[in-house]
JSON list of C-alpha atoms in Angstrom, two decimals:
[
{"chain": "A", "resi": 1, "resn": "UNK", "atom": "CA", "xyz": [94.75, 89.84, 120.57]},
{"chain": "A", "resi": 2, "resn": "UNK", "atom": "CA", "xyz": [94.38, 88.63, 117.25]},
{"chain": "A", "resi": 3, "resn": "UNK", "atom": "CA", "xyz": [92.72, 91.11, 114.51]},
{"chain": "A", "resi": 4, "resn": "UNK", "atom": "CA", "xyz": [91.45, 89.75, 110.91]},
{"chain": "A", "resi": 5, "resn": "UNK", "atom": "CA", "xyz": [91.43, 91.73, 108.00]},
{"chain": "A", "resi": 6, "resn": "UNK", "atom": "CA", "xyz": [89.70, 91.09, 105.41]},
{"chain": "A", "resi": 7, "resn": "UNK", "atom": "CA", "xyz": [91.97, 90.92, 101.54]},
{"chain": "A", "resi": 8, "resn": "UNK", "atom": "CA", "xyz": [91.05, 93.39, 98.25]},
{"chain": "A", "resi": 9, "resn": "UNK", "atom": "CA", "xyz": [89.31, 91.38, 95.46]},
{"chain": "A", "resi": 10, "resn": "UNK", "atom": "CA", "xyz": [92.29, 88.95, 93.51]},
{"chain": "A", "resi": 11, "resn": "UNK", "atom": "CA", "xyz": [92.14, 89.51, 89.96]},
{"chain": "A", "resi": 12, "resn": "UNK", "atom": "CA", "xyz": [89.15, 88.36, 88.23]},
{"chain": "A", "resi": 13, "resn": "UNK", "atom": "CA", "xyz": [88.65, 84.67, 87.95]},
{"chain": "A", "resi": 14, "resn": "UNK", "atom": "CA", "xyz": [87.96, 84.69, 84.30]},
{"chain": "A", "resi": 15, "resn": "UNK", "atom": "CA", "xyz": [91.05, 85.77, 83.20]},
{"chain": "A", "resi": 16, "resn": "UNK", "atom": "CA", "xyz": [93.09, 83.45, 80.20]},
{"chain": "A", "resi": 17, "resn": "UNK", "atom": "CA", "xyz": [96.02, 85.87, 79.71]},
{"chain": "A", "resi": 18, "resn": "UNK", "atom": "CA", "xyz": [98.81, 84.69, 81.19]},
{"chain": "A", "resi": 19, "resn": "UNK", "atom": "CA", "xyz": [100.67, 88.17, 81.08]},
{"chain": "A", "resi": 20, "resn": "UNK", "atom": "CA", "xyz": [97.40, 90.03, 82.55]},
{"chain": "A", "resi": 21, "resn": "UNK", "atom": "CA", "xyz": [97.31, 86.77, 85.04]},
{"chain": "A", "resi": 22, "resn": "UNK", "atom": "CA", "xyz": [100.66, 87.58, 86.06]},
{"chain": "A", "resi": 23, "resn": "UNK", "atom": "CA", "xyz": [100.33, 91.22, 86.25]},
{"chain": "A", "resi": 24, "resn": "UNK", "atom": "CA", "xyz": [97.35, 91.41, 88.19]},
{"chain": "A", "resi": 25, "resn": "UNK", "atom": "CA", "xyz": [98.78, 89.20, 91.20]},
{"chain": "A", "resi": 26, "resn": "UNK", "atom": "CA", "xyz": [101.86, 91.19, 91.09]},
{"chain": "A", "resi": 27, "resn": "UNK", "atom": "CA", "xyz": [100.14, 94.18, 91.47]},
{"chain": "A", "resi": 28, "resn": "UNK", "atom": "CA", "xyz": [97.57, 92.33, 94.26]},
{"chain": "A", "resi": 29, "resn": "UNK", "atom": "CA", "xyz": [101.04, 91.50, 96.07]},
{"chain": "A", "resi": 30, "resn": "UNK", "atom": "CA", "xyz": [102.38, 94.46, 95.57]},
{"chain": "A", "resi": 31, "resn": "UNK", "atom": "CA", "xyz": [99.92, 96.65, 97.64]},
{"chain": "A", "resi": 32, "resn": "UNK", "atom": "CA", "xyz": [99.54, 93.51, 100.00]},
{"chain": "A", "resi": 33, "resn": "UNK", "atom": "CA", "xyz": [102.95, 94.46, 101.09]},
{"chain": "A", "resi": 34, "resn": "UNK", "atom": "CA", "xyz": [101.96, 98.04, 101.68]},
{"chain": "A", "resi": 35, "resn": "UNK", "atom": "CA", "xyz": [98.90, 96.82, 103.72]},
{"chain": "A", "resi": 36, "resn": "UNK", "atom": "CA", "xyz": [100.77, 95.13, 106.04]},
{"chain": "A", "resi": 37, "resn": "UNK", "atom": "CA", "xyz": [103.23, 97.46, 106.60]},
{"chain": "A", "resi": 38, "resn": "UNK", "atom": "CA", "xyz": [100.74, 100.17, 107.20]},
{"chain": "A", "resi": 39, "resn": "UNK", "atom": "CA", "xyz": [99.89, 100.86, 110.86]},
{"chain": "A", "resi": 40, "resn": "UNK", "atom": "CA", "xyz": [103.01, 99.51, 112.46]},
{"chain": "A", "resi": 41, "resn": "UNK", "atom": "CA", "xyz": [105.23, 101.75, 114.65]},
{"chain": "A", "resi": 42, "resn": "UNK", "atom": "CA", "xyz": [108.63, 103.07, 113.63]},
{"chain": "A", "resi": 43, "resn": "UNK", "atom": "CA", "xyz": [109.99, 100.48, 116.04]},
{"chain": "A", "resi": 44, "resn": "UNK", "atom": "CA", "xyz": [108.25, 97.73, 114.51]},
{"chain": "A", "resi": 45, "resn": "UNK", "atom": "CA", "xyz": [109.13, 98.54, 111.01]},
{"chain": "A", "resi": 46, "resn": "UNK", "atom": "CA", "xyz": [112.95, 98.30, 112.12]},
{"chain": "A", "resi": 47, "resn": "UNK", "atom": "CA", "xyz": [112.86, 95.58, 114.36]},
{"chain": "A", "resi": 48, "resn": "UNK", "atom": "CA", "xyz": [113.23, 92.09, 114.24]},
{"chain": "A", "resi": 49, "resn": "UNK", "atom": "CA", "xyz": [110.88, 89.67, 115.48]},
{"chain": "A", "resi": 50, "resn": "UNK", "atom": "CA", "xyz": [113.20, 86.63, 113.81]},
{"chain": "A", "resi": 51, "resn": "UNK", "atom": "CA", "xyz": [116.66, 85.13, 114.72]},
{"chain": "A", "resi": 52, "resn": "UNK", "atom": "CA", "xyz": [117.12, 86.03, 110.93]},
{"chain": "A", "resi": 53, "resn": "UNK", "atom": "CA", "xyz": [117.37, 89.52, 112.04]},
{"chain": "A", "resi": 54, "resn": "UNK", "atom": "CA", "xyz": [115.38, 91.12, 108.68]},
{"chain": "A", "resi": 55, "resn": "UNK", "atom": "CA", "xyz": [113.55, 93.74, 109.56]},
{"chain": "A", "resi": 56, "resn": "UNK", "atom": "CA", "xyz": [110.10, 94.84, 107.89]},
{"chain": "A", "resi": 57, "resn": "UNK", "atom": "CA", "xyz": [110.99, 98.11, 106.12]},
{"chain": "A", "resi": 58, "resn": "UNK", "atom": "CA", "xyz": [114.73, 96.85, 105.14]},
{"chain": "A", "resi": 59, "resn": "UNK", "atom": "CA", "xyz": [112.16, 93.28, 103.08]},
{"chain": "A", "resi": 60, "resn": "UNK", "atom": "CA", "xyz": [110.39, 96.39, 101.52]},
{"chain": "A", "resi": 61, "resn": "UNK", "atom": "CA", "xyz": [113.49, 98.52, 100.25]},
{"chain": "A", "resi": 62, "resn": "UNK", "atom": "CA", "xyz": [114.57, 95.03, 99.10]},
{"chain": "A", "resi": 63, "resn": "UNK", "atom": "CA", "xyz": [111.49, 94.17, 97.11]},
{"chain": "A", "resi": 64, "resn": "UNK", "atom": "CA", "xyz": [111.76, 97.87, 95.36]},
{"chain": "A", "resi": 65, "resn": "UNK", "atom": "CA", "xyz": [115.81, 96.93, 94.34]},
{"chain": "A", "resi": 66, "resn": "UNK", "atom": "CA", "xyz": [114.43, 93.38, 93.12]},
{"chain": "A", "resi": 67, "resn": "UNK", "atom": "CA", "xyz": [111.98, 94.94, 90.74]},
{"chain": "A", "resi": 68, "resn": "UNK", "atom": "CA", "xyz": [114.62, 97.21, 89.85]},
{"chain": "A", "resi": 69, "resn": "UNK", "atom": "CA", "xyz": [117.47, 94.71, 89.06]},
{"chain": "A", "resi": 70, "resn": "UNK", "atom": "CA", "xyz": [115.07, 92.04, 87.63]},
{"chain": "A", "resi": 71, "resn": "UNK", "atom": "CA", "xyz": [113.28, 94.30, 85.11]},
{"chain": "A", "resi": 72, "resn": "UNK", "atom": "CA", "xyz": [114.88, 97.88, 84.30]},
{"chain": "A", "resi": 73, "resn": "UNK", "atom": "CA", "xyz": [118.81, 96.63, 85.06]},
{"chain": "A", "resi": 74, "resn": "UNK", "atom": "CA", "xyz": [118.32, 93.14, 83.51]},
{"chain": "A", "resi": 75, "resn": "UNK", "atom": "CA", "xyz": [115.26, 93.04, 81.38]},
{"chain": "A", "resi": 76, "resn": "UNK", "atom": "CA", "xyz": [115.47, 96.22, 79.85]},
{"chain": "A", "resi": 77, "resn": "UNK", "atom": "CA", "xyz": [119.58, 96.29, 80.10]},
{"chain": "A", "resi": 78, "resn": "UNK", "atom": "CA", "xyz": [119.26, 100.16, 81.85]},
{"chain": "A", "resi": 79, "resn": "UNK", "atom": "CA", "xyz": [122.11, 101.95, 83.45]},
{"chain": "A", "resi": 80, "resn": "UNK", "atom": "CA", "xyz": [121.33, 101.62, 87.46]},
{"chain": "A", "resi": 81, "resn": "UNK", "atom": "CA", "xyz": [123.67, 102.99, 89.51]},
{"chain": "A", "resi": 82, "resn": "UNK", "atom": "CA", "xyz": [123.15, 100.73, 93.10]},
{"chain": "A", "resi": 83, "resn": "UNK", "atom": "CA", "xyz": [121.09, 97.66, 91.64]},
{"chain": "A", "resi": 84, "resn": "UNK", "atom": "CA", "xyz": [122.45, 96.40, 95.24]},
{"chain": "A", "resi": 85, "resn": "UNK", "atom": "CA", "xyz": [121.16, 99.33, 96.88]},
{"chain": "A", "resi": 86, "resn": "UNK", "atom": "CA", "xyz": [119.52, 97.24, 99.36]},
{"chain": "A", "resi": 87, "resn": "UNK", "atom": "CA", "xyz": [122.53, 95.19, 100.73]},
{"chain": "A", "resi": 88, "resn": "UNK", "atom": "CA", "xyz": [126.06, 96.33, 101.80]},
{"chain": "A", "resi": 89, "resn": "UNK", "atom": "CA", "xyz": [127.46, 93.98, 100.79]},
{"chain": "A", "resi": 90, "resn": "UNK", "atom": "CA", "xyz": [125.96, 91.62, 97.43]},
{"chain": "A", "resi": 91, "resn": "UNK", "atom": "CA", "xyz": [123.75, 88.65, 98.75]},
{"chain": "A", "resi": 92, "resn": "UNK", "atom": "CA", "xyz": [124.52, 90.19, 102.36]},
{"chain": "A", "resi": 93, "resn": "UNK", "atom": "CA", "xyz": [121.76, 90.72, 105.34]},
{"chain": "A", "resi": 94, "resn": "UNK", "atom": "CA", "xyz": [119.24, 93.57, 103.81]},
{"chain": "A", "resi": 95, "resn": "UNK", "atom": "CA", "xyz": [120.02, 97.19, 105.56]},
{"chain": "A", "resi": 96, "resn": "UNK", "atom": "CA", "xyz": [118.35, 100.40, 105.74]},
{"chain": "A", "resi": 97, "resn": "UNK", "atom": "CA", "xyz": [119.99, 103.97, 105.90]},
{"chain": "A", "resi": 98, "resn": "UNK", "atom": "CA", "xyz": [119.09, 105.24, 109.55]},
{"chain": "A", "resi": 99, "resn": "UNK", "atom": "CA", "xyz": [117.70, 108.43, 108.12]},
{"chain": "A", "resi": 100, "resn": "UNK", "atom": "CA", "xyz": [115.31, 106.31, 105.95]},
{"chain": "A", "resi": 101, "resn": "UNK", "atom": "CA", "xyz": [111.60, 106.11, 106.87]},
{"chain": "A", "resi": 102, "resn": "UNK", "atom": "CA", "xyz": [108.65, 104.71, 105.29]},
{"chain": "A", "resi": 103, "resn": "UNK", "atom": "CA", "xyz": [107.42, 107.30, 103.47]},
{"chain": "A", "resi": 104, "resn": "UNK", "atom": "CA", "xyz": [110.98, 107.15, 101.92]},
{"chain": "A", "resi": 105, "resn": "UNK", "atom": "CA", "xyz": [110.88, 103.69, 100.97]},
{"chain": "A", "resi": 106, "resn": "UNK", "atom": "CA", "xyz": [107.66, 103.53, 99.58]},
{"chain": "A", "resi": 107, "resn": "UNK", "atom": "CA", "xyz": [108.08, 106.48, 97.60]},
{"chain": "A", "resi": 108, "resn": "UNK", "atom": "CA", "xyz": [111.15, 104.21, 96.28]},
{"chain": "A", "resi": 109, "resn": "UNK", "atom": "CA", "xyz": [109.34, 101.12, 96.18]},
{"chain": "A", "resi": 110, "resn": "UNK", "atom": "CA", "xyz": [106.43, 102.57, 94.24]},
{"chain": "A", "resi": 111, "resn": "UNK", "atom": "CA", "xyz": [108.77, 104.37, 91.73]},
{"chain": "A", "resi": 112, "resn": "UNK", "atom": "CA", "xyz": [110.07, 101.37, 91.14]},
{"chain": "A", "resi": 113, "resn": "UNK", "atom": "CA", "xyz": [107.02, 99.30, 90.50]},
{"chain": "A", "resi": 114, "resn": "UNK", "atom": "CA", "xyz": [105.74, 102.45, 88.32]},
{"chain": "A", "resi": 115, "resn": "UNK", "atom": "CA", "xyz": [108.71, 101.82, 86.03]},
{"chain": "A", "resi": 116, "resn": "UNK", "atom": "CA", "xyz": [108.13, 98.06, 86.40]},
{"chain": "A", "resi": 117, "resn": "UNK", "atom": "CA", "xyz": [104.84, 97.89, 84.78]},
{"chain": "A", "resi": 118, "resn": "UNK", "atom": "CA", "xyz": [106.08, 99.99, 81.97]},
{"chain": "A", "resi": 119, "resn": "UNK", "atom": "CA", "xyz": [108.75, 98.07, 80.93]},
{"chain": "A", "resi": 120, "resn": "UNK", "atom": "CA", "xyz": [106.06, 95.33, 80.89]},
{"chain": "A", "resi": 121, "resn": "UNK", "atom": "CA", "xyz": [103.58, 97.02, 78.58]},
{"chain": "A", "resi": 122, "resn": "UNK", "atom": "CA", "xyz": [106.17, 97.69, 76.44]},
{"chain": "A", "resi": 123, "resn": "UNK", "atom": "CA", "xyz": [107.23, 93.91, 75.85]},
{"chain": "A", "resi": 124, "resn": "UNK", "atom": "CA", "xyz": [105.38, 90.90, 74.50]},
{"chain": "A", "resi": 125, "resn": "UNK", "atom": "CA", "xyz": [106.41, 88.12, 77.47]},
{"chain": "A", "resi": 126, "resn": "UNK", "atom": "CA", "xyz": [108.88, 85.85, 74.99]},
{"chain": "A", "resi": 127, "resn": "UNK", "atom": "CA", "xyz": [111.32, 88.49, 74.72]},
{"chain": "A", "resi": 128, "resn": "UNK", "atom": "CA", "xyz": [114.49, 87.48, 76.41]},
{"chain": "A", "resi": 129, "resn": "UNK", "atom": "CA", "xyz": [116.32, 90.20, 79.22]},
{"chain": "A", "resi": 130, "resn": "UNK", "atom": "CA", "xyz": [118.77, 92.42, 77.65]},
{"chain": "A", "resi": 131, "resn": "UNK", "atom": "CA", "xyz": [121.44, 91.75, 80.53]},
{"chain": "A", "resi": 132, "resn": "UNK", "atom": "CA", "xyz": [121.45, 89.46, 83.51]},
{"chain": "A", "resi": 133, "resn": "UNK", "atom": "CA", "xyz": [123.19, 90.80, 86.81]},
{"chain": "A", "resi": 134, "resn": "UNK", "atom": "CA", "xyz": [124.66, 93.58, 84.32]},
{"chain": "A", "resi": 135, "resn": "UNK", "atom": "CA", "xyz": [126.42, 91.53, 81.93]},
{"chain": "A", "resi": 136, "resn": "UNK", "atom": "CA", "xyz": [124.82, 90.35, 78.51]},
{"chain": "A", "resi": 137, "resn": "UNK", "atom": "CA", "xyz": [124.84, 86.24, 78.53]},
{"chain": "A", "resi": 138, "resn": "UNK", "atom": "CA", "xyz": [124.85, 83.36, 76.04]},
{"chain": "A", "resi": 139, "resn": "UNK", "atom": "CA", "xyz": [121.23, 83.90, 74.37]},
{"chain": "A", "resi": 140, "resn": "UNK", "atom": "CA", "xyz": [119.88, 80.60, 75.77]},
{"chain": "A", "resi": 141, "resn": "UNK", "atom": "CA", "xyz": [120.98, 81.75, 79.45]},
{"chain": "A", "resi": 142, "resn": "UNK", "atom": "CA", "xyz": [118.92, 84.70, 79.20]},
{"chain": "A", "resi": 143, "resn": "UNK", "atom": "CA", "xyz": [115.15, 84.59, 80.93]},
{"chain": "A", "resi": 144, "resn": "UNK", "atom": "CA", "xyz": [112.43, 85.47, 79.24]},
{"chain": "A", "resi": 145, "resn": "UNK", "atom": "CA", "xyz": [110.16, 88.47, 80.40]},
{"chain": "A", "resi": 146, "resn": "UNK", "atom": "CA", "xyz": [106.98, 85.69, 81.41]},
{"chain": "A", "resi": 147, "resn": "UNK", "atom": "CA", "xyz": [109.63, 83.87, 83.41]},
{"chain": "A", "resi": 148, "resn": "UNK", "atom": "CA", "xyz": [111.32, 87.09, 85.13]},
{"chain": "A", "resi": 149, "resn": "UNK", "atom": "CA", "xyz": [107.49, 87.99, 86.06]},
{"chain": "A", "resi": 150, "resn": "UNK", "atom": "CA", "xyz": [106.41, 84.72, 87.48]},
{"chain": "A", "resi": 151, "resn": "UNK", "atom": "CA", "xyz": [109.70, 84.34, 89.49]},
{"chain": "A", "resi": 152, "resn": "UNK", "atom": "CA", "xyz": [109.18, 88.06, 90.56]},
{"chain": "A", "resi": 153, "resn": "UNK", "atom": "CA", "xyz": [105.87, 86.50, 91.95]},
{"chain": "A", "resi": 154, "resn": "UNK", "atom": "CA", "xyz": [106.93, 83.56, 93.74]},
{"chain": "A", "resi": 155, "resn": "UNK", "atom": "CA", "xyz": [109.63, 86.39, 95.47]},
{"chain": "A", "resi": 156, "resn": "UNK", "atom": "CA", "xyz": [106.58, 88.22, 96.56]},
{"chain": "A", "resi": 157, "resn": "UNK", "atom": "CA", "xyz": [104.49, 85.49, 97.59]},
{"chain": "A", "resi": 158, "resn": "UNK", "atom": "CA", "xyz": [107.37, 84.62, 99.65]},
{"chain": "A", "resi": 159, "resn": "UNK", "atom": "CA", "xyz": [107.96, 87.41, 101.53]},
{"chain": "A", "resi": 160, "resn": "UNK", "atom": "CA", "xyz": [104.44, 88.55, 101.84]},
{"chain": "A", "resi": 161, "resn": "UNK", "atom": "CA", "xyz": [104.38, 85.14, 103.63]},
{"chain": "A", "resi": 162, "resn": "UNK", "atom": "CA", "xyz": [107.30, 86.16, 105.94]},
{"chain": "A", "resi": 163, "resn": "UNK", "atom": "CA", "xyz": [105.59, 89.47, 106.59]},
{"chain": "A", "resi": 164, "resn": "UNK", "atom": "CA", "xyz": [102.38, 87.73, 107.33]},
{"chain": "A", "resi": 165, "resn": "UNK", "atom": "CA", "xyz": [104.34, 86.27, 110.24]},
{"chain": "A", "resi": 166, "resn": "UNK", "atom": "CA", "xyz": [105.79, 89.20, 111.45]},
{"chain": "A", "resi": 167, "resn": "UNK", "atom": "CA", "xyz": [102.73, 91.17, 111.58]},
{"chain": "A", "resi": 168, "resn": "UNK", "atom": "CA", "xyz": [101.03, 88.32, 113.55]},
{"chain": "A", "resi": 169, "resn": "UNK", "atom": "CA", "xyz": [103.61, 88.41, 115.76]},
{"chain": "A", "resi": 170, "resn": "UNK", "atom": "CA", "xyz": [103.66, 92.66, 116.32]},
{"chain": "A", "resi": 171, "resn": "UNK", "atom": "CA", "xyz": [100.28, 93.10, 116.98]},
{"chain": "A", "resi": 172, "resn": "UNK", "atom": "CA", "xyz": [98.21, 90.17, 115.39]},
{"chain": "A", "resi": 173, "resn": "UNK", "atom": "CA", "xyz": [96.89, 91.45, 112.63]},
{"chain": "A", "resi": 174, "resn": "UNK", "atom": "CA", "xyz": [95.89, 88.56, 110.39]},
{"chain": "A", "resi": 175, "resn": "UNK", "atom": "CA", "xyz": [94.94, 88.54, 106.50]},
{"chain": "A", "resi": 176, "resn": "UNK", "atom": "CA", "xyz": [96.43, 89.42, 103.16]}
]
């Protein structure tokens, strides 16, 4: 049975900004991954659907470590202590803890959006990242904050793409 929901508002129409542009769909994304996450079973949330194998909680932990590494360990050049907390082993399959639940990872996830959007507010989007993957590059091989945010929302239109799927195919909820 298939089951439509309808999406929040975007952000406005009218907006020129590109950094309140960009902010607004990341934020729009952001709690469209929480939306479709919400409702399914434990099972569900650790189960794959795909020949992949990812599994729907595991693509939110990694979405919380990719906000992490992308803006507090290489924008802002912060100490992190597992910027790979989300794979065993770096660009390895995502993994989750067994004791780790969804309240868990969203707490996470949300922390580290919370810090995301601070880091934001506190830059104007031409400044360049501090670090990249933890070491400090050449000054022309280091991103800029407006390009760090727009790939950050291609990742999440991505996977909120891939979760679309998955949802369809664990109870057939449809929408964003």
């Amino acid at each position: 049975m298939v089951q439509r929901v309808d999406p929040p508002p975007e952000p406005p129409v009218t907006l020129s900004s590109p950094a309140e542009l960009l902010t607004g769909y990341l934020d729009f994304y952001r709690e469209a991954v929480l939306r479709k996450l919400a409702g399914l079973s434990e099972e569900e949330l650790r189960h794959s659907r795909l020949p992949s194998g990812w599994m729907p909680l595991a693509l939110l932990k990694h979405l919380a470590h990719v906000e992490l590494r992308w803006l507090q360990w290489g924008f802002a050049g912060e100490r992190v202590d597992e910027p790979w907390g989300d794979v065993k082993i770096r660009r390895g399959e995502w993994h989750l803890e067994p004791g780790e639940t969804l309240e868990d990872v969203t707490a996470f996830f949300r922390e580290q959006c919370a810090r995301s959007r601070e880091i934001v507010a506190g830059a104007r989007m031409e400044e360049k990242a501090a670090t990249l993957g933890g070491r400090v590059p050449a000054e022309e091989d280091r991103p800029t904050l407006i390009w760090i945010l727009f790939h950050l929302l291609h990742e999440y239109a991505r996977h909120l793409g891939h979760l679309d799927i998955a949802r369809e195919l664990a109870d057939g909820t449809l929408g964003e």
